[in-house]
mmCIF file of C-alpha atoms in Angstrom:
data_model
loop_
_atom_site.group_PDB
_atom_site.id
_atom_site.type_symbol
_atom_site.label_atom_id
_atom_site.label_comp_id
_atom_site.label_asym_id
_atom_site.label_seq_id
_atom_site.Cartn_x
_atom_site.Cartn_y
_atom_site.Cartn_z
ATOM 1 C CA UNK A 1 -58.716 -138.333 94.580
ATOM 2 C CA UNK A 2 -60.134 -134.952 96.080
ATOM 3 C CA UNK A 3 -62.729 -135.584 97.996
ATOM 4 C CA UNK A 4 -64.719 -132.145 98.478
ATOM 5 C CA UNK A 5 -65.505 -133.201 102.302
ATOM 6 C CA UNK A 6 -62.749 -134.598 104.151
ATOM 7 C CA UNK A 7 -63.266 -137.727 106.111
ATOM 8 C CA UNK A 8 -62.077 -138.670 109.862
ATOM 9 C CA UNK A 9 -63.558 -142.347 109.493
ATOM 10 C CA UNK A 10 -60.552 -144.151 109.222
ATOM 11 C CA UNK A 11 -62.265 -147.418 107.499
ATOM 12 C CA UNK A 12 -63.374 -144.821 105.045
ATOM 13 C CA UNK A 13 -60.161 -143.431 104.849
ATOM 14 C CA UNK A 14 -58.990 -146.955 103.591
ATOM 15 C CA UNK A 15 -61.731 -147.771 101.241
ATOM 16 C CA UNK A 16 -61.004 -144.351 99.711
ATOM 17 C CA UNK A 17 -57.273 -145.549 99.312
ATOM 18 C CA UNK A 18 -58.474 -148.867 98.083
ATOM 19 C CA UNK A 19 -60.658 -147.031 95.203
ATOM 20 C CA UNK A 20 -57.323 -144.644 94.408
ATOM 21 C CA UNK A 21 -55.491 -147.626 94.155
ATOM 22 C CA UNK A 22 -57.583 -149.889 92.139
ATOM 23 C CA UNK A 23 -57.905 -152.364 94.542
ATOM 24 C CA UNK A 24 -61.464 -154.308 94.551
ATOM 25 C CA UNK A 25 -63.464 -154.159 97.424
ATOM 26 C CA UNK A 26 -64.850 -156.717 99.772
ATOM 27 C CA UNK A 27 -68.102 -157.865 101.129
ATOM 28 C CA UNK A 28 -67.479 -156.216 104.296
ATOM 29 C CA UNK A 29 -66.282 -152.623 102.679
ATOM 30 C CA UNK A 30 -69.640 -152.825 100.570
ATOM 31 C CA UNK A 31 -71.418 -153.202 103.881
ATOM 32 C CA UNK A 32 -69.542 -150.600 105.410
ATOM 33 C CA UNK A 33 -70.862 -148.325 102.895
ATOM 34 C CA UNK A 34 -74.189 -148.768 102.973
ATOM 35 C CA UNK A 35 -73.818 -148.230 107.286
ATOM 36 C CA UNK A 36 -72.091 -144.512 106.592
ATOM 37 C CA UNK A 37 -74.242 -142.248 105.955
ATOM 38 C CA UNK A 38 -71.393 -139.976 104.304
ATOM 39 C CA UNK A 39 -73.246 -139.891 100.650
ATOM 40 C CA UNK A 40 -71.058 -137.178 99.304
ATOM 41 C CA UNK A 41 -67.654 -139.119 100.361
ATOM 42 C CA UNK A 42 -69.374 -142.665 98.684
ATOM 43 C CA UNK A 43 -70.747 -140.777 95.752
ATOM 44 C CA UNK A 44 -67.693 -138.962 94.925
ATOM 45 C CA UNK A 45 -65.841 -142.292 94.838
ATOM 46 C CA UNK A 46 -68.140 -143.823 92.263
ATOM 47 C CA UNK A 47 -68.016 -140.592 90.366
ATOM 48 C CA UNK A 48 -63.996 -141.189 90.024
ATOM 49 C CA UNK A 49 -64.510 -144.568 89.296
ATOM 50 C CA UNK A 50 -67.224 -143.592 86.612
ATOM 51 C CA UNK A 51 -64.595 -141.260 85.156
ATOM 52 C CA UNK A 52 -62.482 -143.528 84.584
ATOM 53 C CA UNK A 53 -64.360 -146.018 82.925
ATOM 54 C CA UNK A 54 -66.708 -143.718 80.749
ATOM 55 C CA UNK A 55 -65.224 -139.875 80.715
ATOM 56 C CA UNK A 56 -67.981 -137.839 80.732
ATOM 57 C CA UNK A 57 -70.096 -139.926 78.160
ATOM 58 C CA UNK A 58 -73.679 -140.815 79.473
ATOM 59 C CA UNK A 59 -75.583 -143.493 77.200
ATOM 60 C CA UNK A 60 -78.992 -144.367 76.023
ATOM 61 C CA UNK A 61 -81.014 -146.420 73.520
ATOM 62 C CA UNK A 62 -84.073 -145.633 71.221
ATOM 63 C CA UNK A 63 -86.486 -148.509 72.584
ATOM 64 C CA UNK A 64 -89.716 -150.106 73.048
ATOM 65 C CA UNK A 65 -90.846 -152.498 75.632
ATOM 66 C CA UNK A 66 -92.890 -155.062 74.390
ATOM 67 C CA UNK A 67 -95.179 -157.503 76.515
ATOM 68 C CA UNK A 68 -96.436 -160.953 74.444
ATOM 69 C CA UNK A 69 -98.773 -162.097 77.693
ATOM 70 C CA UNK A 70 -98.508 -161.316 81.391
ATOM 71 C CA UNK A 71 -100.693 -164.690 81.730
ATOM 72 C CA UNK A 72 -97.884 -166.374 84.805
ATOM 73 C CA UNK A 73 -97.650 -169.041 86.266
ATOM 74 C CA UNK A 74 -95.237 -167.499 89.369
ATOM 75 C CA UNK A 75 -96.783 -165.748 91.966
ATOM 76 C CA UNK A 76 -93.747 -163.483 93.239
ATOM 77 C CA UNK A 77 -95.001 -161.175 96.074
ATOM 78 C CA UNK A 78 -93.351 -158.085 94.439
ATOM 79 C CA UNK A 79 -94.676 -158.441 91.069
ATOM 80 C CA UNK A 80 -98.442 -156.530 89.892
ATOM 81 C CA UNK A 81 -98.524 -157.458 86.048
ATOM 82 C CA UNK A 82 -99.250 -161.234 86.532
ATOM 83 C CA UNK A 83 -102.624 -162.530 85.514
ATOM 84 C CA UNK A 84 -104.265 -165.704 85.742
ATOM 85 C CA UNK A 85 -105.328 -167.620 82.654
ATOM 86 C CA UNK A 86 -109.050 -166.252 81.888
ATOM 87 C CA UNK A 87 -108.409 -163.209 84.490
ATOM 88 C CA UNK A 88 -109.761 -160.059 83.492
ATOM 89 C CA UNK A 89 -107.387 -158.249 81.931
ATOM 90 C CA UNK A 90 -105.125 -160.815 81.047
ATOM 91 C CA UNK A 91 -103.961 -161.748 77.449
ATOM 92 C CA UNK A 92 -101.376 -163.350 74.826
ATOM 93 C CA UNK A 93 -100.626 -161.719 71.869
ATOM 94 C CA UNK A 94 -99.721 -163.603 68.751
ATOM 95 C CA UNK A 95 -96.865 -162.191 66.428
ATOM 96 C CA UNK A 96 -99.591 -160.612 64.234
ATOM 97 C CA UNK A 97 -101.157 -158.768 66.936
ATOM 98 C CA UNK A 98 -97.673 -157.808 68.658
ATOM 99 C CA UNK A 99 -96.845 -156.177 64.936
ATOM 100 C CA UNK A 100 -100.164 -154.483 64.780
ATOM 101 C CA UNK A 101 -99.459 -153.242 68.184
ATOM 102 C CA UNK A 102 -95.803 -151.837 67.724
ATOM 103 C CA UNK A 103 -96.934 -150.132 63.997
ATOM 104 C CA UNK A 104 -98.854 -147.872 65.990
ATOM 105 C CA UNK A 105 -96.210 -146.766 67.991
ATOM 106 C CA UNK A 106 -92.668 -147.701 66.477
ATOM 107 C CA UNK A 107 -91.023 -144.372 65.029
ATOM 108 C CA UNK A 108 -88.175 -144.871 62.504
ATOM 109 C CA UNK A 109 -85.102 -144.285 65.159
ATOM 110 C CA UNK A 110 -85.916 -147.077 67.065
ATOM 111 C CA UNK A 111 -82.854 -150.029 67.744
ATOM 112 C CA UNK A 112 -84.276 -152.350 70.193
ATOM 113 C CA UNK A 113 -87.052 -154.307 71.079
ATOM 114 C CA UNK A 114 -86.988 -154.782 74.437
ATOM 115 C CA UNK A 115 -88.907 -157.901 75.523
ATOM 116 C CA UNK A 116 -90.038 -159.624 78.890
ATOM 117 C CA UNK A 117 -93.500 -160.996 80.301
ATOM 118 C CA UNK A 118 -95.145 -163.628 82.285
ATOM 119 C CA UNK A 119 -94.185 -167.938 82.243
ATOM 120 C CA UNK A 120 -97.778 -167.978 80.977
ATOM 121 C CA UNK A 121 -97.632 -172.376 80.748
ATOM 122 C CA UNK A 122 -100.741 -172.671 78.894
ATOM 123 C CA UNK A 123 -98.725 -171.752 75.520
ATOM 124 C CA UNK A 124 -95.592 -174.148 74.472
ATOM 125 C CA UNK A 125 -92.161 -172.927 73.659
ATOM 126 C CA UNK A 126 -92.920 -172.556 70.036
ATOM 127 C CA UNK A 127 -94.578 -170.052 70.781
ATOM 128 C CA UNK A 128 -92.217 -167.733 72.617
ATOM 129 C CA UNK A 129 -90.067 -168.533 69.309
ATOM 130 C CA UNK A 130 -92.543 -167.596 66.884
ATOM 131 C CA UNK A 131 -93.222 -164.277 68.896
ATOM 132 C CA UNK A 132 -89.275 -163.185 68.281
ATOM 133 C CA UNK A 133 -89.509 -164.455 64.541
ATOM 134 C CA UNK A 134 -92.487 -162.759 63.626
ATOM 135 C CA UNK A 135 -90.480 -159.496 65.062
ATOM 136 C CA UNK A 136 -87.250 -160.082 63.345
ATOM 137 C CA UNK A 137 -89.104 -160.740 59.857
ATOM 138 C CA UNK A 138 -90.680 -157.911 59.996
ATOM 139 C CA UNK A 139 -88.579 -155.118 61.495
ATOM 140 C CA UNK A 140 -84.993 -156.970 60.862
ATOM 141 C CA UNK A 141 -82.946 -153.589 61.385
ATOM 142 C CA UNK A 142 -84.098 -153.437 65.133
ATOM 143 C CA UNK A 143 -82.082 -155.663 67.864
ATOM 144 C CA UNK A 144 -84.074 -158.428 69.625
ATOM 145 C CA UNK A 145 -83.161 -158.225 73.279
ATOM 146 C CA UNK A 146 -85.544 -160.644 75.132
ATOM 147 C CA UNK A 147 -86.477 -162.624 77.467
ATOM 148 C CA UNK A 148 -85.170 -162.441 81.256
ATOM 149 C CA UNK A 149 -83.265 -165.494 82.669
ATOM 150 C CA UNK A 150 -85.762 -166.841 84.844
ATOM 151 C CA UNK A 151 -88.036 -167.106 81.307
ATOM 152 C CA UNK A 152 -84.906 -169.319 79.738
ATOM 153 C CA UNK A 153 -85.353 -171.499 82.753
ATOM 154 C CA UNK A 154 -89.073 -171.781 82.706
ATOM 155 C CA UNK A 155 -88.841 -172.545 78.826
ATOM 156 C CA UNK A 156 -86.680 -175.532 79.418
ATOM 157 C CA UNK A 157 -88.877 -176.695 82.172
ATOM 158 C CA UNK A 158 -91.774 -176.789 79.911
ATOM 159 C CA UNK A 159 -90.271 -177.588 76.491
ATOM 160 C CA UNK A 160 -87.327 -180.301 77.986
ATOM 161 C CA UNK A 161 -84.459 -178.784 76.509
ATOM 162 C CA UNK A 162 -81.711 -177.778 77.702
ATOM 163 C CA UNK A 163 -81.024 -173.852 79.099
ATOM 164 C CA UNK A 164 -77.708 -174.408 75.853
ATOM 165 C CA UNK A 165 -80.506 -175.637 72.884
ATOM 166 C CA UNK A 166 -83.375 -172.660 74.777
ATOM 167 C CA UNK A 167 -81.145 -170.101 73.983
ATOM 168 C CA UNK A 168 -79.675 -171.468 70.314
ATOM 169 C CA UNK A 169 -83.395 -171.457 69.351
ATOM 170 C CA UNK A 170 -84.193 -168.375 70.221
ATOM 171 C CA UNK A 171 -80.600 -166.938 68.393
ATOM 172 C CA UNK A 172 -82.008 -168.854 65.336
ATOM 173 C CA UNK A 173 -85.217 -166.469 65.300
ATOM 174 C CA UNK A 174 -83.333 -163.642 66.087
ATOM 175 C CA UNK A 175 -82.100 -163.262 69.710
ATOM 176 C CA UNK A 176 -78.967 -161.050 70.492
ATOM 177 C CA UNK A 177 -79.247 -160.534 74.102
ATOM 178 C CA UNK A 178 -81.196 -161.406 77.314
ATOM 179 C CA UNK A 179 -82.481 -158.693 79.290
ATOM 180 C CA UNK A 180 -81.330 -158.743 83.177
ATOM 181 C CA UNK A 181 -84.548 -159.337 85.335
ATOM 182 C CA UNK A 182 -85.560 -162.316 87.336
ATOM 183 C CA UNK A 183 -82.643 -161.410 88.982
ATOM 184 C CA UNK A 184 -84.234 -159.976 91.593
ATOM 185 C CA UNK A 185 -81.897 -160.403 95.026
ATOM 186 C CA UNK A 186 -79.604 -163.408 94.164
ATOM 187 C CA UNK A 187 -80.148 -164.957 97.853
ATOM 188 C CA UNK A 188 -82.578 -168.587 98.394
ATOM 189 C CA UNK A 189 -83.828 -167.036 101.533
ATOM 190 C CA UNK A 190 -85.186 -163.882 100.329
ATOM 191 C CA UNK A 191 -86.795 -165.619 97.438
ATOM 192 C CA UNK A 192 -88.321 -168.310 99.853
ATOM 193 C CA UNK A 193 -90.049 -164.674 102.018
ATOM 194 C CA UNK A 194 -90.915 -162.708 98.703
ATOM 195 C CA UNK A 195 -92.379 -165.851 96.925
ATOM 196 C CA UNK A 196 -90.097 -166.247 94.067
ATOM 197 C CA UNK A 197 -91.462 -169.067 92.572
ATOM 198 C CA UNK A 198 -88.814 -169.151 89.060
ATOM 199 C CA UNK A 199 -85.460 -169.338 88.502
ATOM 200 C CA UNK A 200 -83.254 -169.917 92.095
ATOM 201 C CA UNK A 201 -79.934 -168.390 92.556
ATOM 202 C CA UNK A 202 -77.769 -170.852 90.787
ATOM 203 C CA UNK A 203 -79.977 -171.401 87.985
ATOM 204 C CA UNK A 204 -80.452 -167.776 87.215
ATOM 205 C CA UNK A 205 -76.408 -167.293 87.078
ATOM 206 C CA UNK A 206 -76.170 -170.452 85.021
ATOM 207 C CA UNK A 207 -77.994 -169.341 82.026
ATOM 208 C CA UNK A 208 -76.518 -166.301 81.477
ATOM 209 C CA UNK A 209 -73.043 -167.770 81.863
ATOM 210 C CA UNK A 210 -74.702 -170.275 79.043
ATOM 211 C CA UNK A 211 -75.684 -167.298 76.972
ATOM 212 C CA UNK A 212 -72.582 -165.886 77.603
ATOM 213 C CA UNK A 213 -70.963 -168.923 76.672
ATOM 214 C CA UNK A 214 -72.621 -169.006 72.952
ATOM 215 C CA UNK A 215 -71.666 -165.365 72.448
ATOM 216 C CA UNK A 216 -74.916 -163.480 73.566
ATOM 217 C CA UNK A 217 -73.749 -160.013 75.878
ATOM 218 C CA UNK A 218 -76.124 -159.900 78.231
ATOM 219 C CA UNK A 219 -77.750 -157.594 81.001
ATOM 220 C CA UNK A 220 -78.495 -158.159 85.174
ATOM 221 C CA UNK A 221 -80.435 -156.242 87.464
ATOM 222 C CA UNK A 222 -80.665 -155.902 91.404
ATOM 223 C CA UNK A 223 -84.529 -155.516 92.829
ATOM 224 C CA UNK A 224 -83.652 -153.891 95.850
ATOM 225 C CA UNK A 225 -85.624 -152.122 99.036
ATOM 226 C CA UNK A 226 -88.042 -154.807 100.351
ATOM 227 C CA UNK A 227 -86.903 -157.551 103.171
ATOM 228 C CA UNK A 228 -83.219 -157.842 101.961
ATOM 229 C CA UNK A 229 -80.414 -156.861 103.866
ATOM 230 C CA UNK A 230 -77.895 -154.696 103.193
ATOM 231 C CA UNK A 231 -75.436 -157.231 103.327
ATOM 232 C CA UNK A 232 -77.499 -159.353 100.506
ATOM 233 C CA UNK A 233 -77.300 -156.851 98.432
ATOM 234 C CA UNK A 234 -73.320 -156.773 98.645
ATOM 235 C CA UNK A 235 -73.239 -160.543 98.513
ATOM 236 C CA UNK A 236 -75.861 -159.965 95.085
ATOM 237 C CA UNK A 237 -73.553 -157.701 93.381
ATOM 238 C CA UNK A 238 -70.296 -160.171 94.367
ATOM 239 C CA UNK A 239 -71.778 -163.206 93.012
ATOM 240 C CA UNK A 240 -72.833 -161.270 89.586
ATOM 241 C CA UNK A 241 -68.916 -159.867 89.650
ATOM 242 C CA UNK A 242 -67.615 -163.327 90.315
ATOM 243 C CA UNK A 243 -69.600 -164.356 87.030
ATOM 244 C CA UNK A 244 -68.093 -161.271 85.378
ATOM 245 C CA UNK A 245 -64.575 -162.398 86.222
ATOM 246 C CA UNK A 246 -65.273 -165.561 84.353
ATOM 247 C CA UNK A 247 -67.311 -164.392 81.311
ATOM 248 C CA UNK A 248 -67.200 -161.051 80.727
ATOM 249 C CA UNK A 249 -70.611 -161.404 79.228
ATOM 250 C CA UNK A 250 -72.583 -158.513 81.096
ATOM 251 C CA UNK A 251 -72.978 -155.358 79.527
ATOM 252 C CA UNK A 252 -74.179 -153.415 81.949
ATOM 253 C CA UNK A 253 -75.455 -153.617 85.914
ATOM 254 C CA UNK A 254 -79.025 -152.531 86.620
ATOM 255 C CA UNK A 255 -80.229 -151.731 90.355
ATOM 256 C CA UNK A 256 -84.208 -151.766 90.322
ATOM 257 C CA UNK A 257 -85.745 -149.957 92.840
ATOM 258 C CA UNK A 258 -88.625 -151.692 94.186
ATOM 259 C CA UNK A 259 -92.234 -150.098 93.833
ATOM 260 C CA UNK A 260 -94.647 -150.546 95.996
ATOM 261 C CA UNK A 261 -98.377 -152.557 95.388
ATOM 262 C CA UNK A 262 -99.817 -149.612 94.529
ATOM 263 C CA UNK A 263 -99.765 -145.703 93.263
ATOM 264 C CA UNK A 264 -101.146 -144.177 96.190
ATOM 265 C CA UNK A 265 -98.726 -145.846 98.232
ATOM 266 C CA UNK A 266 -97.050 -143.081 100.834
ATOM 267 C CA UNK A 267 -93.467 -142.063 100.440
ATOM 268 C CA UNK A 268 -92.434 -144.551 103.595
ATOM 269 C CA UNK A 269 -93.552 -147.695 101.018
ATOM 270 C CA UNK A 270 -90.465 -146.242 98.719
ATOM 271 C CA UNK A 271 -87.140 -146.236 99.117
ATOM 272 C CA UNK A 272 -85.526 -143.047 99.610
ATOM 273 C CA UNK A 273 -83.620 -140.545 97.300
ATOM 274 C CA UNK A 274 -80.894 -141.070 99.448
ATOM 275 C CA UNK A 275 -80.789 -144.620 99.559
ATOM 276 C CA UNK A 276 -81.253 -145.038 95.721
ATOM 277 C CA UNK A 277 -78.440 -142.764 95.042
ATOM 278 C CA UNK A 278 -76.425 -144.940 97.652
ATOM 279 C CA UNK A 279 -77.498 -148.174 95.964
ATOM 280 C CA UNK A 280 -75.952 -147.017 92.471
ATOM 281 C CA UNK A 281 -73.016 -145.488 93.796
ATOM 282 C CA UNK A 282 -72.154 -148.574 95.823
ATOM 283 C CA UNK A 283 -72.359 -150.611 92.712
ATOM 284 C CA UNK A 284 -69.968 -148.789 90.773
ATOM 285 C CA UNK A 285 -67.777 -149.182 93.772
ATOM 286 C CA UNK A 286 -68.361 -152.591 94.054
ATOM 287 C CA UNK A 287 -68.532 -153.674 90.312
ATOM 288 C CA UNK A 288 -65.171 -152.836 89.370
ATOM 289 C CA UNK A 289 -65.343 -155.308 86.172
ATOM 290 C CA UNK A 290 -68.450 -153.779 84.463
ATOM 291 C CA UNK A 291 -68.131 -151.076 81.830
ATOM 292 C CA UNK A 292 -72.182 -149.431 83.138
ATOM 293 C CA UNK A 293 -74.031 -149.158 85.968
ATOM 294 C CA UNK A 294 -77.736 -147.817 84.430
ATOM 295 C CA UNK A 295 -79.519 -145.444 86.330
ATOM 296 C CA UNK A 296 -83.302 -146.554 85.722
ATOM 297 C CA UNK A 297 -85.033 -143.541 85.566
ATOM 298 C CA UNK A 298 -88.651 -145.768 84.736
ATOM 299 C CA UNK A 299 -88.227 -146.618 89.056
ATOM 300 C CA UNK A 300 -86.078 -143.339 90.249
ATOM 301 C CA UNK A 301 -87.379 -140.794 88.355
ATOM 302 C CA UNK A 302 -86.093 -138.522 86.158
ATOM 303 C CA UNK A 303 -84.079 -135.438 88.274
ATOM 304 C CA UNK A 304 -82.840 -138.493 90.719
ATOM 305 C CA UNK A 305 -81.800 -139.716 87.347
ATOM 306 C CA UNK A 306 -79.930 -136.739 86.189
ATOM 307 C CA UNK A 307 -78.092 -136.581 89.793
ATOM 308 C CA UNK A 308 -76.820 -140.627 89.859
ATOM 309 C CA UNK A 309 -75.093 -139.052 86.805
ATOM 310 C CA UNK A 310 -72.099 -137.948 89.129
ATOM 311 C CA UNK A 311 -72.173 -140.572 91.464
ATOM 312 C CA UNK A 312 -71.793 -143.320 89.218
ATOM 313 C CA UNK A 313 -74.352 -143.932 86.263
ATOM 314 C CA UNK A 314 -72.930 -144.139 82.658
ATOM 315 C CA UNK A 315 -76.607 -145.163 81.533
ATOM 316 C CA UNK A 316 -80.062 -143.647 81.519
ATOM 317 C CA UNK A 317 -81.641 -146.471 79.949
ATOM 318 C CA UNK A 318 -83.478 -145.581 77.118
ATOM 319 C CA UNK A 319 -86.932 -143.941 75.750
ATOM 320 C CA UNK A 320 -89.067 -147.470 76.604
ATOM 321 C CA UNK A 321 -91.976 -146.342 74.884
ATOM 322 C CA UNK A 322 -95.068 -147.708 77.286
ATOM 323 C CA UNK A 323 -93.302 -149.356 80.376
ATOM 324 C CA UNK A 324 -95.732 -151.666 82.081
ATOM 325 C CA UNK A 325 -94.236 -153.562 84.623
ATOM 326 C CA UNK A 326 -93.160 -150.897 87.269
ATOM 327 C CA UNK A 327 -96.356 -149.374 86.390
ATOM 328 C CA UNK A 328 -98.902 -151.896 87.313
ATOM 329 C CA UNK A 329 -97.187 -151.678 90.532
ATOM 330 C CA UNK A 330 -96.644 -148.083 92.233
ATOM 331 C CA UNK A 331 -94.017 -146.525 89.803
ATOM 332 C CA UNK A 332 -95.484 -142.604 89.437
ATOM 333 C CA UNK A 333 -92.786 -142.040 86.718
ATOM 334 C CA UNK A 334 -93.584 -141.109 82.829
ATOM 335 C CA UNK A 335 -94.146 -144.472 80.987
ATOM 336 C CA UNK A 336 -91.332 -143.447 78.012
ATOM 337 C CA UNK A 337 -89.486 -139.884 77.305
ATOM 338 C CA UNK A 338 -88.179 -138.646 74.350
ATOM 339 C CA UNK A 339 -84.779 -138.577 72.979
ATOM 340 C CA UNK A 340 -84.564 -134.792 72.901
ATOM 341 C CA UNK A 341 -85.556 -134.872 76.999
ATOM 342 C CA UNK A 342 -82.766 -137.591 77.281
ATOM 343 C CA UNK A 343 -80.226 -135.862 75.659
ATOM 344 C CA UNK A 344 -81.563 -132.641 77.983
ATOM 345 C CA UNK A 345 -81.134 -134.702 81.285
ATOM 346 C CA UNK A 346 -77.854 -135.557 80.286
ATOM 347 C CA UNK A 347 -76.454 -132.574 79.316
ATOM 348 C CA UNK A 348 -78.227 -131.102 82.648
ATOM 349 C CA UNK A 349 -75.479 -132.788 84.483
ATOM 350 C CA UNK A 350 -72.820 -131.291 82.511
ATOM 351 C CA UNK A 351 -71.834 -134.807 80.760
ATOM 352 C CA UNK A 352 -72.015 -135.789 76.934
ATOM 353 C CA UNK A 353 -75.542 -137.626 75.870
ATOM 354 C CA UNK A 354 -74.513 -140.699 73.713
ATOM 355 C CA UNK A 355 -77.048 -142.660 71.619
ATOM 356 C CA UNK A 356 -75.990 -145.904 71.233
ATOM 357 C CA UNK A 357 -77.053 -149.248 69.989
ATOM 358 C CA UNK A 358 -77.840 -152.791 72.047
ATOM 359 C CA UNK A 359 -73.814 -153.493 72.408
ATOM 360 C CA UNK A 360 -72.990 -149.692 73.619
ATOM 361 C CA UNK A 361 -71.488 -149.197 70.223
ATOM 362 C CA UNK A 362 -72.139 -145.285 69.308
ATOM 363 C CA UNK A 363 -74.633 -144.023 67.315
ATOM 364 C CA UNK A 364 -74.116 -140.434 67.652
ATOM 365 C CA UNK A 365 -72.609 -138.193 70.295
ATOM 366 C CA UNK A 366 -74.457 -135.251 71.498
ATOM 367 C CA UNK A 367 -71.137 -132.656 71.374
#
C-alpha cells in the first residue's frame, strides 16, 4: 500500500500492515482510529480495501420509499416521523391508497419498493401483510424490500407468532429482503438514554439471522453521532461482523448519520464532514466480511457523498423518490435525485456508476 502521507504513529504503522496483510482488525484498532485524526492515512486504507472488493464500480438502485402509517407506538428520542393515533398529521394508508399514491410517482425504471414506518398497534398484522400483497399484485416486476427488524419484532409481539412464521408470511405476499434500520447503536445502554423503546440488541440480531436463515439477504445500518461512544460504535460494527461470519446474510453496511430535531438546527447539532467520512471509512476497515459499505447521501449530502467514494463507499444508495424520515427531522438534503445526477456523482469521482437490482446483481454499467 502507498500511502500518499507517510505516518510516524507506530500503532498506525501496524494497523496499516494489518490492512496490507488481510488481517481483521480489533475493537481496540477500530478505536484507535476514530482517536487519530490522520483522515487521509484511515481513508486511504478503506480506499485499498474498497478496491479490492469492488474495483472501481460504485452502485445504486432505481427506488421509492414508501410509508403505510407513521402512527407508533415507540417513542425513540431520535426519531421526528412518529405520530400518535388521532394526531394531526398522522395516518395509515390501506393498499388501495398506497397504489394510488405510488401511480403518481412510480416511473417505469423503478426495481424496489423500499418500505419502513411506525409499530402503529392499533392495526393487526394482517394488515402489514395485506399492505406488501396489494404491492406485489399490482407492480410484481418491482422487489419488495420491507420492513426494518425492530417492525418483525413488534409484529410478533402483537400477532403471537414467532420472528420464523413473521417473516414466512410476509415472503408469502412477496417479501425478498428486510431493510437495515432499528438498528440504531446495537448497545442496551444507549437505547435505555435515547429511549429506544423496540427491538433490544439481541432481538434485533436474532431476526435477521432468522431471515437470513430462510434465505432472505438482508441490510443493517449504524445511527451514529448522538450520546454513543466511539468505542460503541466499534463494538456495533463487531457484533453485526460476528453475525456476518455466521450467515453471510447482509448485503450491505449502512452508517446513518444522525439529524438533528429540527432544520434550523446549527452546524454544531450535526456531525461533521470529517467525522462522517471517518465513520464510513472505519467501517470498511472494520467490516472486512461485507461486499458494501453505502454512503447515504439522503443524511451526508451529496458532494460528501461523491468524496466517501475513495475512502470506502461502493454504494450511493439509490434515487428514493420522497424520503421522509430524515426529513421530518433536520436532514437539509434533496428528498430523491435522479439517475442521470447519480450516474454524474459517480463518475465525478472518477469510478464506474453501476445500476443494479435489490441483490447487487447488474443492471447496466455506466462505461
Amino acid at each position: 500500500m502507498n500511502i500518499a502521507i507517510p505516518t510516524e504513529d507506530k500503532q498506525m504503522q501496524l494497523i496499516v500492515e494489518k490492512v496490507r496483510s488481510g488481517q481483521r482488525l480489533t475493537q481496540e484498532d477500530g478505536e484507535f482510529l476514530y482517536r487519530s485524526d490522520d483522515l487521509l492515512t484511515i481513508g486511504q486504507m478503506a480506499n485499498e480495501a474498497n478496491l479490492k472488493k469492488n474495483g472501481r464500480k460504485v452502485y445504486f438502485i432505481e427506488n421509492m420509499s414508501l410509508y403505510f402509517t407513521n402512527v407508533c407506538e415507540a417513542h425513540c428520542a431520535f426519531c421526528n416521523f412518529r405520530k400518535d393515533q388521532g394526531e394531526e398529521g398522522s395516518y395509515t394508508l390501506s393498499g388501495e391508497e398506497m397504489i394510488a399514491y405510488v401511480e403518481q410517482h412510480i416511473h417505469p425504471d423503478v426495481r424496489e419498493f423500499h418500505i419502513v414506518g411506525g409499530h402503529n398497534p392499533h392495526v393487526p398484522f394482517q394488515y402489514y401483510v395485506d399492505s406488501l400483497k396489494a404491492l406485489h399484485e399490482k407492480y410484481p416486476q418491482v422487489a419488495l424490500k420491507a420492513y426494518t427488524a425492530a417492525e418483525i419484532d413488534f409484529f410478533s409481539r402483537i400477532s403471537g407468532l414467532t420472528y420464523k412464521e413473521i417473516i414466512q408470511e410476509l415472503m408469502k405476499a412477496g417479501l425478498q429482503s428486510l431493510t437495515g434500520g432499528g438498528a440504531e447503536i446495537l448497545s442496551d445502554e444507549y437505547r435505555k438514554k435515547m429511549r429506544v423503546d423496540k427491538a433490544d440488541v439481541s432481538q434485533y440480531l436474532e431476526v435477521h439471522r432468522t431471515a437470513h436463515n430462510l434465505g432472505l439477504r438482508t441490510h443493517t445500518t449504524m445511527l451514529y453521532g448522538s450520546v454513543e461512544k466511539h468505542a460503541d460504535r466499534i463494538h456495533h460494527m463487531v457484533q453485526i461482523r460476528e453475525l456476518q461470519d455466521e450467515t453471510n446474510g447482509f448485503q450491505v453496511f449502512i452508517p446513518l448519520s444522525m439529524q438533528p430535531i429540527s432544520p434550523k438546527a446549527g452546524i454544531r447539532r450535526r456531525n461533521s464532514a470529517f467525522e462522517d467520512l471517518k465513520t464510513i471509512a472505519i467501517s470498511r476497515l472494520m467490516l472486512d466480511n461485507f461486499q458494501h459499505i453505502k454512503a447515504y447521501f439522503i443524511n451526508i449530502g451529496t458532494q460528501l457523498t461523491q468524496v466517501s467514494l475513495t475512502m470506502g463507499a461502493s454504494d450511493v444508495h439509490g434515487t428514493m423518490v420522497k424520503e421522509r424520515i430524515s426529513h421530518s427531522a433536520g436532514a437539509l438534503t434533496p428528498d430523491g435525485i435522479t439517475r442521470e445526477d447519480l450516474v454524474w456523482l459517480i463518475k465525478g469521482a472518477g469510478r464506474i456508476p453501476v445500476e443494479r437490482d435489490t441483490f447487487y446483481n447488474e443492471v447496466k454499467v455506466y462505461e
